[in-house]
Short mmCIF file of C-alpha atoms and ligand atoms in Angstrom, two decimals:
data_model
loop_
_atom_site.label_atom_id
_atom_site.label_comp_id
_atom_site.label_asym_id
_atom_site.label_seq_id
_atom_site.Cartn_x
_atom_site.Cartn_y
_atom_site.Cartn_z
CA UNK R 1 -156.14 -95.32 -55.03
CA UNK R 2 -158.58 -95.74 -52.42
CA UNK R 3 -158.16 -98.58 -50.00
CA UNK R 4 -160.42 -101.25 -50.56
CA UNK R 5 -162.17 -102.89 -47.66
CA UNK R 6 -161.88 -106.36 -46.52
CA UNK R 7 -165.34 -107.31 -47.82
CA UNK R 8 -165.13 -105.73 -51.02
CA UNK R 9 -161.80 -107.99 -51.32
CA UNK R 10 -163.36 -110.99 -50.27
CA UNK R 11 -166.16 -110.87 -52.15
CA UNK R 12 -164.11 -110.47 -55.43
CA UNK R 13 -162.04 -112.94 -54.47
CA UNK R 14 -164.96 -115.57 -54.24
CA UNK R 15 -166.01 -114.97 -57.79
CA UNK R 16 -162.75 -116.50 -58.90
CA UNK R 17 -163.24 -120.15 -59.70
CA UNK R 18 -160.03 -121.42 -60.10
CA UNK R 19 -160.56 -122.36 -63.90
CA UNK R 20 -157.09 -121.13 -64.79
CA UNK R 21 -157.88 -119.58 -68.06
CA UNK R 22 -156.71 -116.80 -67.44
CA UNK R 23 -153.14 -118.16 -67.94
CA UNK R 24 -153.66 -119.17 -71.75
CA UNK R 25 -154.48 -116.87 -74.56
CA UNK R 26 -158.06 -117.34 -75.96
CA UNK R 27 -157.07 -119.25 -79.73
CA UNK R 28 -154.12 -121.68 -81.11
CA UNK R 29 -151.14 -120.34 -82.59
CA UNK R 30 -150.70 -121.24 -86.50
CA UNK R 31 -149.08 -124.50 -84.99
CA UNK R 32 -151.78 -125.10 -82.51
CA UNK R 33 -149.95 -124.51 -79.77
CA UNK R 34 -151.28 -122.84 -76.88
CA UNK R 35 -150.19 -119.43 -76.20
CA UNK R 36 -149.29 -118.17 -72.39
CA UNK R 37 -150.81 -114.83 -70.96
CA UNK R 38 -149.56 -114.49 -67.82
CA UNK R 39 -146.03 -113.70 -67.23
CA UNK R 40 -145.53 -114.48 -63.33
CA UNK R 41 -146.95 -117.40 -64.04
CA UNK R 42 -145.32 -118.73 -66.77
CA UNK R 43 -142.36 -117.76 -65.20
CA UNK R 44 -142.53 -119.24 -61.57
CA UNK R 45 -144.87 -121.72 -62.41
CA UNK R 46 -146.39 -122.20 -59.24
CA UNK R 47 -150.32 -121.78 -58.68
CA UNK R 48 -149.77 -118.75 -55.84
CA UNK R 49 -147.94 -116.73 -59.01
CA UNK R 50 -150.82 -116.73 -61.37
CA UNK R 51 -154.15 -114.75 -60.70
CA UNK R 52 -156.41 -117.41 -59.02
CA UNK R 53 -153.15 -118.79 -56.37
CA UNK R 54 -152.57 -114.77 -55.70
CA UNK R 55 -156.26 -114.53 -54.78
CA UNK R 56 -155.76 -117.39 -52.91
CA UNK R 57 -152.64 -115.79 -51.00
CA UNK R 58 -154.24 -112.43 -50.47
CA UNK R 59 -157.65 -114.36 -48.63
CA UNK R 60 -154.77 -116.15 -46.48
CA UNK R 61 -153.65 -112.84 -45.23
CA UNK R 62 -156.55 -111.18 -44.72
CA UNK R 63 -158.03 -114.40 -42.84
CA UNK R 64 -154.70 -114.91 -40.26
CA UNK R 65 -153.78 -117.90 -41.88
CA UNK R 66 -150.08 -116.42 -43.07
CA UNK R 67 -148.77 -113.98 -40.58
CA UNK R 68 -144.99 -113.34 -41.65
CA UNK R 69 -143.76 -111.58 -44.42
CA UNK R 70 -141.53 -114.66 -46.05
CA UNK R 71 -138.98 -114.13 -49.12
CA UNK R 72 -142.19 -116.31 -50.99
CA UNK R 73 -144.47 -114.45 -49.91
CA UNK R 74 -143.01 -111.48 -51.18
CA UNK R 75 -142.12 -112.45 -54.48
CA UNK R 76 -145.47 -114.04 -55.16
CA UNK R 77 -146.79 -110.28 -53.79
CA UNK R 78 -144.28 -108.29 -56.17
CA UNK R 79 -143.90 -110.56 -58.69
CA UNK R 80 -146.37 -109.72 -61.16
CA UNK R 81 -146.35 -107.00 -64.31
CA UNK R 82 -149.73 -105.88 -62.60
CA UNK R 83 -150.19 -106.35 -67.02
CA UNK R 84 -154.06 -107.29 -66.72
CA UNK R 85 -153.96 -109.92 -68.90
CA UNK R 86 -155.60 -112.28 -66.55
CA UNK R 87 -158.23 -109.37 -66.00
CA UNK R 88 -159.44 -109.13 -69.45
CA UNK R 89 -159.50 -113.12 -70.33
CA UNK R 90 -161.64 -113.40 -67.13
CA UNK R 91 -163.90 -110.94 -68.01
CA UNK R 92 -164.52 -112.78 -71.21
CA UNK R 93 -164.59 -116.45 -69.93
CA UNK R 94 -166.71 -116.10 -66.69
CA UNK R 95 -168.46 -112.24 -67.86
CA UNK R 96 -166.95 -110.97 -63.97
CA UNK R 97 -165.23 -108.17 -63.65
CA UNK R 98 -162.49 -109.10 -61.21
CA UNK R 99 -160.39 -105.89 -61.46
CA UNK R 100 -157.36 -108.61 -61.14
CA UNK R 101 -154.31 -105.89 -61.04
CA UNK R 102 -156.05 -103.17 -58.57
CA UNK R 103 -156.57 -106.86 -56.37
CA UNK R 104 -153.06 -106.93 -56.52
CA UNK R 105 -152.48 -103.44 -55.99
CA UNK R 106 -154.31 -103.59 -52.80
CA UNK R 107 -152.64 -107.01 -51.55
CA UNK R 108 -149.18 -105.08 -52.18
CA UNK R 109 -150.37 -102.02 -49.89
CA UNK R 110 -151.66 -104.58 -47.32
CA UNK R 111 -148.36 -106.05 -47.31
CA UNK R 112 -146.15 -102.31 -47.36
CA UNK R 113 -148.62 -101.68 -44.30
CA UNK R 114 -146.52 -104.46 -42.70
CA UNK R 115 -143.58 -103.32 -43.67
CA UNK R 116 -143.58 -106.19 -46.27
CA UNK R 117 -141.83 -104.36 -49.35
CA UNK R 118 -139.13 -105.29 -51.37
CA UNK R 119 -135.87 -102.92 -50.49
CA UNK R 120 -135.88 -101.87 -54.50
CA UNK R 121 -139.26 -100.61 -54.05
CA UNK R 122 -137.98 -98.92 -51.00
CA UNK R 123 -135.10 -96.98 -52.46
CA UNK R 124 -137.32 -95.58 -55.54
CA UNK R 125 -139.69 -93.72 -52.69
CA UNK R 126 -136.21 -92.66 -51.01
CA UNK R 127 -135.16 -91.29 -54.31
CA UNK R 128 -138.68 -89.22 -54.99
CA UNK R 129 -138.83 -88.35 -51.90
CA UNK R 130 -135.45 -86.71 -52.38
CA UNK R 131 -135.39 -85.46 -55.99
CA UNK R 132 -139.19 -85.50 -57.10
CA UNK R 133 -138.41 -88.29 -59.64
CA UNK R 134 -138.24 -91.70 -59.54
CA UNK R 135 -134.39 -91.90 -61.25
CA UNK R 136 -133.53 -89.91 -57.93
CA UNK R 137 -131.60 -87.81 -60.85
CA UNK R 138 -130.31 -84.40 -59.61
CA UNK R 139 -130.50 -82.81 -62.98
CA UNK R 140 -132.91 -80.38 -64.03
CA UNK R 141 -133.57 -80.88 -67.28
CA UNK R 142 -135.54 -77.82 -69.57
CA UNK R 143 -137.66 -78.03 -71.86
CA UNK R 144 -139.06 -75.06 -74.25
CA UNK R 145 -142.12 -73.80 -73.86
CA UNK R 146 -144.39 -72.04 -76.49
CA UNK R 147 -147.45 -71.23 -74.82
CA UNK R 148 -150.38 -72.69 -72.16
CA UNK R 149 -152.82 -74.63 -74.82
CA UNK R 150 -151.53 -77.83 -73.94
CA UNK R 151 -149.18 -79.16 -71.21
CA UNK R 152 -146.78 -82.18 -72.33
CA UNK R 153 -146.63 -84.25 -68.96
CA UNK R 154 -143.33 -85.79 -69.89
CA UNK R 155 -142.76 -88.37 -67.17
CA UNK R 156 -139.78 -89.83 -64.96
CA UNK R 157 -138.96 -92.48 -68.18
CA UNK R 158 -138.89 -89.86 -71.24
CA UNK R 159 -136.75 -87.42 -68.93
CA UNK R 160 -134.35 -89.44 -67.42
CA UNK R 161 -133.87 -92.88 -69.24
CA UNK R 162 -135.06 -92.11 -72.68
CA UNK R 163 -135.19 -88.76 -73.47
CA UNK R 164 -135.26 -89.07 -77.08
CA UNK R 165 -139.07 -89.87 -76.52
CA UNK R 166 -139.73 -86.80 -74.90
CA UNK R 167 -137.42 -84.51 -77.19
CA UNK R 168 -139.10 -85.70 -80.49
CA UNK R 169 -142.69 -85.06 -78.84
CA UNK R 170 -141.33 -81.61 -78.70
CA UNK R 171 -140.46 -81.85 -82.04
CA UNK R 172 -143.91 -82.97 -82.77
CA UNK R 173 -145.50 -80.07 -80.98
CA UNK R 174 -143.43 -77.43 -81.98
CA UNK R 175 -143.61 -78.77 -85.85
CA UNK R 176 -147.63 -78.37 -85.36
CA UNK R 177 -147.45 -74.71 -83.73
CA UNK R 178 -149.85 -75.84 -80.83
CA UNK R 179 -148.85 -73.53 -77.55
CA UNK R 180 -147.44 -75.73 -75.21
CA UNK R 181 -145.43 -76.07 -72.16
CA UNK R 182 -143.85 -78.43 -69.59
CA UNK R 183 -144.47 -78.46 -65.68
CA UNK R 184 -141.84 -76.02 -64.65
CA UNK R 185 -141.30 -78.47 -61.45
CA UNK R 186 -142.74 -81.36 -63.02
CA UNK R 187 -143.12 -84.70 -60.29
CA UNK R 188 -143.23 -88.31 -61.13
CA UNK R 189 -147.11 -88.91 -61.47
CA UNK R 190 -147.05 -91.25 -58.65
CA UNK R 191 -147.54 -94.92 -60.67
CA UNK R 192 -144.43 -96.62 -60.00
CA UNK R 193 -145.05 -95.73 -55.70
CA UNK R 194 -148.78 -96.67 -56.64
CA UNK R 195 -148.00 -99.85 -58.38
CA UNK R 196 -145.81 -100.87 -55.46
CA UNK R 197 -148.18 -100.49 -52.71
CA UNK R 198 -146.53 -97.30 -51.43
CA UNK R 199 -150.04 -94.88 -51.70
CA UNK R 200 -148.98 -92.42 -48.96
CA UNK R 201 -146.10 -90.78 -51.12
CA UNK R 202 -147.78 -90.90 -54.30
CA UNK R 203 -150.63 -88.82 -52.41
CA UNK R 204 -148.35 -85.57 -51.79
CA UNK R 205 -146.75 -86.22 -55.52
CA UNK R 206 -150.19 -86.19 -56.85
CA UNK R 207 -150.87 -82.73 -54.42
CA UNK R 208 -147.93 -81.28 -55.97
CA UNK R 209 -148.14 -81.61 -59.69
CA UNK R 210 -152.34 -81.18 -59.46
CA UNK R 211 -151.17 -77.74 -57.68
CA UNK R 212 -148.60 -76.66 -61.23
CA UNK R 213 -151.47 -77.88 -63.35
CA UNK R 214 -154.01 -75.59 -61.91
CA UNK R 215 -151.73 -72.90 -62.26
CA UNK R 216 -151.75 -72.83 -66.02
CA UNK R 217 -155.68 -73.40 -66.91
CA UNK R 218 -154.21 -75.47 -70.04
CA UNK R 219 -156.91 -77.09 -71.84
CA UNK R 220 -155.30 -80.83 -72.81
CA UNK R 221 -152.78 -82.57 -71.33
CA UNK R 222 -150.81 -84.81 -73.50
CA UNK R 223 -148.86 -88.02 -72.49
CA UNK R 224 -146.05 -90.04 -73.79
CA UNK R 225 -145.94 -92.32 -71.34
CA UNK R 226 -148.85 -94.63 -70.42
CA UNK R 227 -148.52 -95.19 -67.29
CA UNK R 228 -148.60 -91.77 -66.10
CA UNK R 229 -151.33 -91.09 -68.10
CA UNK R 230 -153.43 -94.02 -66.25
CA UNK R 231 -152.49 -92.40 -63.12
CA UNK R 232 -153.65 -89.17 -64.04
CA UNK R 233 -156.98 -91.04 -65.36
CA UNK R 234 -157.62 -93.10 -62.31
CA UNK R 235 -155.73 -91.75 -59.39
CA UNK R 236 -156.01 -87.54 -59.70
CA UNK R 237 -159.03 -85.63 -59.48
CA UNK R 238 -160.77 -84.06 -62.28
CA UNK R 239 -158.52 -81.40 -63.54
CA UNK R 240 -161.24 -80.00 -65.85
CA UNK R 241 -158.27 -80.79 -68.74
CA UNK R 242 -158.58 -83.53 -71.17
CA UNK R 243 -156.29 -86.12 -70.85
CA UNK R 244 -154.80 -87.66 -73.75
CA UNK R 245 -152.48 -90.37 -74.92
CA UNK R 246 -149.46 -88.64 -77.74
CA UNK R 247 -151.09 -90.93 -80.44
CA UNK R 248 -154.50 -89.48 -79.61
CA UNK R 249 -153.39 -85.79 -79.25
CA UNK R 250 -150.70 -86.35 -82.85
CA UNK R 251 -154.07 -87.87 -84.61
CA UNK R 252 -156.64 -84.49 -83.64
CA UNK R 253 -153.70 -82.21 -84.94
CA UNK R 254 -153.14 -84.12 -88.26
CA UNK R 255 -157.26 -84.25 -88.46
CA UNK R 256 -157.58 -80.86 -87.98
CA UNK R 257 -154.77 -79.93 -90.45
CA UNK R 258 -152.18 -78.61 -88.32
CA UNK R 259 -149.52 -81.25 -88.70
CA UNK R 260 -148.73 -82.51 -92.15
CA UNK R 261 -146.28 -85.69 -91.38
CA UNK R 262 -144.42 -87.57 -94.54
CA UNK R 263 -145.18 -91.20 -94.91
CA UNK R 264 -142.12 -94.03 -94.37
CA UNK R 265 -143.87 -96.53 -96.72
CA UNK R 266 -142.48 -99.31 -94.21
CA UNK R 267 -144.22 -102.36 -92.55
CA UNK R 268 -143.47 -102.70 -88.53
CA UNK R 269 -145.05 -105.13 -86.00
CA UNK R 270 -146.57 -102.98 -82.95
CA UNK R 271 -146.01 -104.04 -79.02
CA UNK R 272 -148.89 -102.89 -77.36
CA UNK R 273 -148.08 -101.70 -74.03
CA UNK R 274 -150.27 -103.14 -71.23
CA UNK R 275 -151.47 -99.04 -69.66
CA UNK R 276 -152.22 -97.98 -72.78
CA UNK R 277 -154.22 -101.23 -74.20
CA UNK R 278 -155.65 -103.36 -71.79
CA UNK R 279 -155.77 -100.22 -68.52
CA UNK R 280 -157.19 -97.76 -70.77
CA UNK R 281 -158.48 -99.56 -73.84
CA UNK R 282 -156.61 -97.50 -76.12
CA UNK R 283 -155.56 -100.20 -78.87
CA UNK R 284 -156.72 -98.43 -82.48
CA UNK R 285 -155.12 -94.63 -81.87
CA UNK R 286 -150.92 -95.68 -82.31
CA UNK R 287 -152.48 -98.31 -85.22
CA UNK R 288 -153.96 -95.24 -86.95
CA UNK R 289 -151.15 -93.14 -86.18
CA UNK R 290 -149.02 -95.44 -87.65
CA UNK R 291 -151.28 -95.65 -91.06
CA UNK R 292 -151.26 -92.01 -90.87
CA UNK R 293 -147.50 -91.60 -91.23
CA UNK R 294 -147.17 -94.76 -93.68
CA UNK R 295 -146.42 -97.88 -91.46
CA UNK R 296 -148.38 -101.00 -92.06
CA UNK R 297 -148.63 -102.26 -88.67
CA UNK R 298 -147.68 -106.28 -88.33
CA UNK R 299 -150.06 -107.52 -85.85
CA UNK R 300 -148.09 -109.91 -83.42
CA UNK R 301 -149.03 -113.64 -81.86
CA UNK R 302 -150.22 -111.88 -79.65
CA UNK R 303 -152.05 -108.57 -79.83
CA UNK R 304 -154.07 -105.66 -78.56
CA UNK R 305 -156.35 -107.99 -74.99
CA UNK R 306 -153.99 -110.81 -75.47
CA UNK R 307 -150.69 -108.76 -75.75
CA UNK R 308 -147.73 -110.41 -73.95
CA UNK R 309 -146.51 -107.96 -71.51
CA UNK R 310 -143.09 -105.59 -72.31
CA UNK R 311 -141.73 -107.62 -68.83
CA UNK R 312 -141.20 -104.23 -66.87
CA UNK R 313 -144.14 -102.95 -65.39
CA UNK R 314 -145.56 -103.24 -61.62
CA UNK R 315 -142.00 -102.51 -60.82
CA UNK R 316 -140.76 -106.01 -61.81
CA UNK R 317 -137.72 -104.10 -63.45
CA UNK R 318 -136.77 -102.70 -60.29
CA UNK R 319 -137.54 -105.73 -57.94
CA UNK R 320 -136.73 -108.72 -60.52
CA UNK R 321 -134.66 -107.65 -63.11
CA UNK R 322 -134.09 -111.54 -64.05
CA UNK R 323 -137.97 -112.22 -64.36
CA UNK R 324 -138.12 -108.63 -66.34
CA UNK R 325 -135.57 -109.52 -69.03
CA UNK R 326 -137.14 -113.27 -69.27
CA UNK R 327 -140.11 -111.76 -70.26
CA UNK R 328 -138.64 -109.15 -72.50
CA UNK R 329 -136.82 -112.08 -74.34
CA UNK R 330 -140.33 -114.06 -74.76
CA UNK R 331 -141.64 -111.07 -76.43
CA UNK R 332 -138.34 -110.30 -78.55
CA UNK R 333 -138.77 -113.78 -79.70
CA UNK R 334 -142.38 -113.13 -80.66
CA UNK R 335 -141.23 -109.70 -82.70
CA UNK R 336 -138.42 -111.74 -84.42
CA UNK R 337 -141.01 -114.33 -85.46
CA UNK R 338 -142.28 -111.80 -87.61
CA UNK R 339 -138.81 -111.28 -89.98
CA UNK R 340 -137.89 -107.80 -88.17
CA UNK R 341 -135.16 -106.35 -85.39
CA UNK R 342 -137.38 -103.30 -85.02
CA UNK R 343 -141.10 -102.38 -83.06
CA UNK R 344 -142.64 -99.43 -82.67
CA UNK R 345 -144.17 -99.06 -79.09
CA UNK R 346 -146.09 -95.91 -77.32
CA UNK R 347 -144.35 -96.03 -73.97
CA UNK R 348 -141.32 -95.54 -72.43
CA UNK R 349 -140.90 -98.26 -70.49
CA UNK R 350 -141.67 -100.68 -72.88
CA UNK R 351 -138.95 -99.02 -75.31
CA UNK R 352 -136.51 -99.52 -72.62
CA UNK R 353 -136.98 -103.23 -71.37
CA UNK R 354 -137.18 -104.54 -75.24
CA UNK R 355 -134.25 -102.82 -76.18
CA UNK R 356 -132.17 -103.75 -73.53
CA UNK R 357 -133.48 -107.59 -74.70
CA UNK R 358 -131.73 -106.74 -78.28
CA UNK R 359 -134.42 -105.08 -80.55
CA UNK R 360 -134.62 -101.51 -81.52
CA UNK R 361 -138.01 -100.06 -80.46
CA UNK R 362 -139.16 -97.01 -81.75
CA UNK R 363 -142.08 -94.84 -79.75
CA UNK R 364 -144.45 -93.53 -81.97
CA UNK R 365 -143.73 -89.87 -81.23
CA UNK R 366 -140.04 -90.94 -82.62
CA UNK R 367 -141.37 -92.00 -85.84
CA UNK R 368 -143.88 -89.47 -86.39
CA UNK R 369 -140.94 -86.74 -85.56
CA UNK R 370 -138.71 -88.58 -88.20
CA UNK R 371 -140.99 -87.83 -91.11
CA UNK R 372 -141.70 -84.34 -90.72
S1 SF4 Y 401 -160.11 -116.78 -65.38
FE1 SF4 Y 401 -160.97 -115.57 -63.66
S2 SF4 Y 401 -162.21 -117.07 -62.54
FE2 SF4 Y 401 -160.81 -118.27 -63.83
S3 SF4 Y 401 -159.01 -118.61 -62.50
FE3 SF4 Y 401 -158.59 -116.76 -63.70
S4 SF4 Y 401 -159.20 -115.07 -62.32
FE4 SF4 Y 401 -160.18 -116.97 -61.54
S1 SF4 Y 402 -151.42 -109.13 -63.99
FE1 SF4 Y 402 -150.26 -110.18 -65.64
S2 SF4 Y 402 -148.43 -111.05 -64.63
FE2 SF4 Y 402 -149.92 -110.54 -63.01
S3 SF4 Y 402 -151.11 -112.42 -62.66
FE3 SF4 Y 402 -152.26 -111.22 -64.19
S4 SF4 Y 402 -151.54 -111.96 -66.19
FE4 SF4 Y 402 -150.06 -112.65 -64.62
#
């Protein structure tokens, strides 16, 4: 979340050497056809939308050489999943660690700094600003509460969009007697101002909810949603509370014996979402989950570093829904290849832009809640 200087910028920027790989998936397809990683650029299909023309884009800026904020220049900015795909095939073809999406974070704050931002993007920090989520719902929505072991950080998504995440993590918890409870004025985490170059608001969310969570001297802190939890990991200071992804936290309590779930005896392919595998490397805990409650996971095409990207994140779904749903339908495609209408995902916003692409998705924390 800090800012990054110039030089640090341009220095990363000069280890990219235009090679392109990072567009393609690293084997052949059954068919031998190559298989596309990046989403922007697959979709746009000029240079400036994948990772090296961005880079490119971001050095023009910093050098003088583009000096208005342009339609183009915006979209090539904003539209981008911020999925890391083109991170982690870099880091394997040239060994460089290019941080790719944090790049692109920073060329998107460089740009809000100018008052470059897309008016979507504006509107969700109106509507935190104004209701402490990023729905700008009015509601307030309860939750029990059993005791202060663990706090379930439920998120803007599994409140307000699809709450039947949240309520059958409840289900989970309450079904494995562990003590816990729910912000009572819980704030979006901050990720989708973060993601969106918008720092300075997600700073006094971040104040706020770190504030609750001291209050409460919980030990864990659970998440359903991934990209909260990657905030939390990366953008909050240490809370002295172990943060941990639902199918991490539902794995401990079935390993220590306090949640006994059924098994389905079902095979189901698994999306991997890009916060939860590529941002925090978190591919085998929903797989073993998964085992754990029955499901024989179908790996897809494309899978765990090579995973094509749900279409919605880096606020693409707010500030291209067209480019959101095209990649939604690439990936709906890839699930149907496969022989089956369903996936099971671990995030929110991944069950949300599939679905509304024609597949049911079921989260993890929905399946695991179904067999007990
Ligand atoms: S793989 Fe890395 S070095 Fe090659 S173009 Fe992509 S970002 Fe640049
Ligand atoms: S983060 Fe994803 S969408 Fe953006 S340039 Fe990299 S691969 Fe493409």
């Amino acid at each position: 979340m800090e800012k990054m200087s110039e030089d640090v910028v341009l220095r990363a920027i000069s280890h990219c050497f235009k090679c392109k790989l990072c567009a393609i998936a690293d084997f052949h397809g059954s068919d031998e056809k190559w298989l596309a990683l990046c989403p922007s650029g697959s979709y746009y299909g000029f240079n400036s939308f994948y990772s090296p023309g961005r880079f490119e884009v971001f050095r023009e800026i910093l050098s003088g050489e583009i000096d208005c904020g342009t339609e183009m220049l915006v979209k090539v900015a904003f539209g981008c999943q911020l999925c890391g795909a083109c991170y982690e095939r870099c880091k394997e073809v040239s060994k460089v660690e290019l941080d790719n999406a944090e790049l692109f974070e920073e060329l998107r704050s460089v740009l809000a700094e100018r008052g470059w931002l897309l008016d979507a993007h504006v509107r969700i920090r109106e509507d935190v600003e104004r209701t402490g989520n990023a729905y700008g719902a009015s509601e307030k929505l309860e939750y029990p509460s059993s005791g202060d072991e663990v706090i379930y950080f439920v998120g803007c998504t599994a409140r307000h969009r699809e709450r039947e995440i949240s309520e059958a993590m409840v289900r989970v918890l309450n079904a494995s007697g562990a003590r816990f409870t729910v912000l009572g004025d819980e704030w979006c985490c901050g990720s989708p101002l973060l993601r969106t170059g918008q720092r300075d608001v997600a700073s006094r969310l971040i104040a706020h909810n770190v504030e609750e969570i001291r209050g409460i001297g919980a030990e864990k802190m659970v998440f359903t949603c991934p990209g909260c939890l990657k905030t939390f990991k990366e953008s909050y200071s240490d809370l002295g509370v172990e943060l941990l992804h639902a199918s991490e936290y539902i794995n401990s309590l079935v390993s220590e014996g306090r949640l006994q779930p059924g098994k389905l005896k079902i095979a189901l392919p698994y999306h991997d979402p890009c916060h939860l595998g590529r941002h925090l490397g978190i591919y085998d805990a929903p797989r073993e989950t998964l085992e754990l409650i029955g499901v024989e996971v179908v790996e897809l095409s494309r899978n765990r570093g090579n995973a094509w990207c749900c279409g919605s994140g880096g606020g693409v779904k707010s500030g291209f829904p067209e480019f959101a749903t095209w990649t939604a339908d690439e990936r709906v495609g890839e699930i149907r290849e496969t022989g089956s209408d369903i996936v099971v995902s671990a995030c929110p916003f991944c069950k949300r832009n599939l679905e509304d692409s024609g597949v049911k998705v079921f989260d993890l924390a929905e399946l695991v809640s179904q067999t007990l």
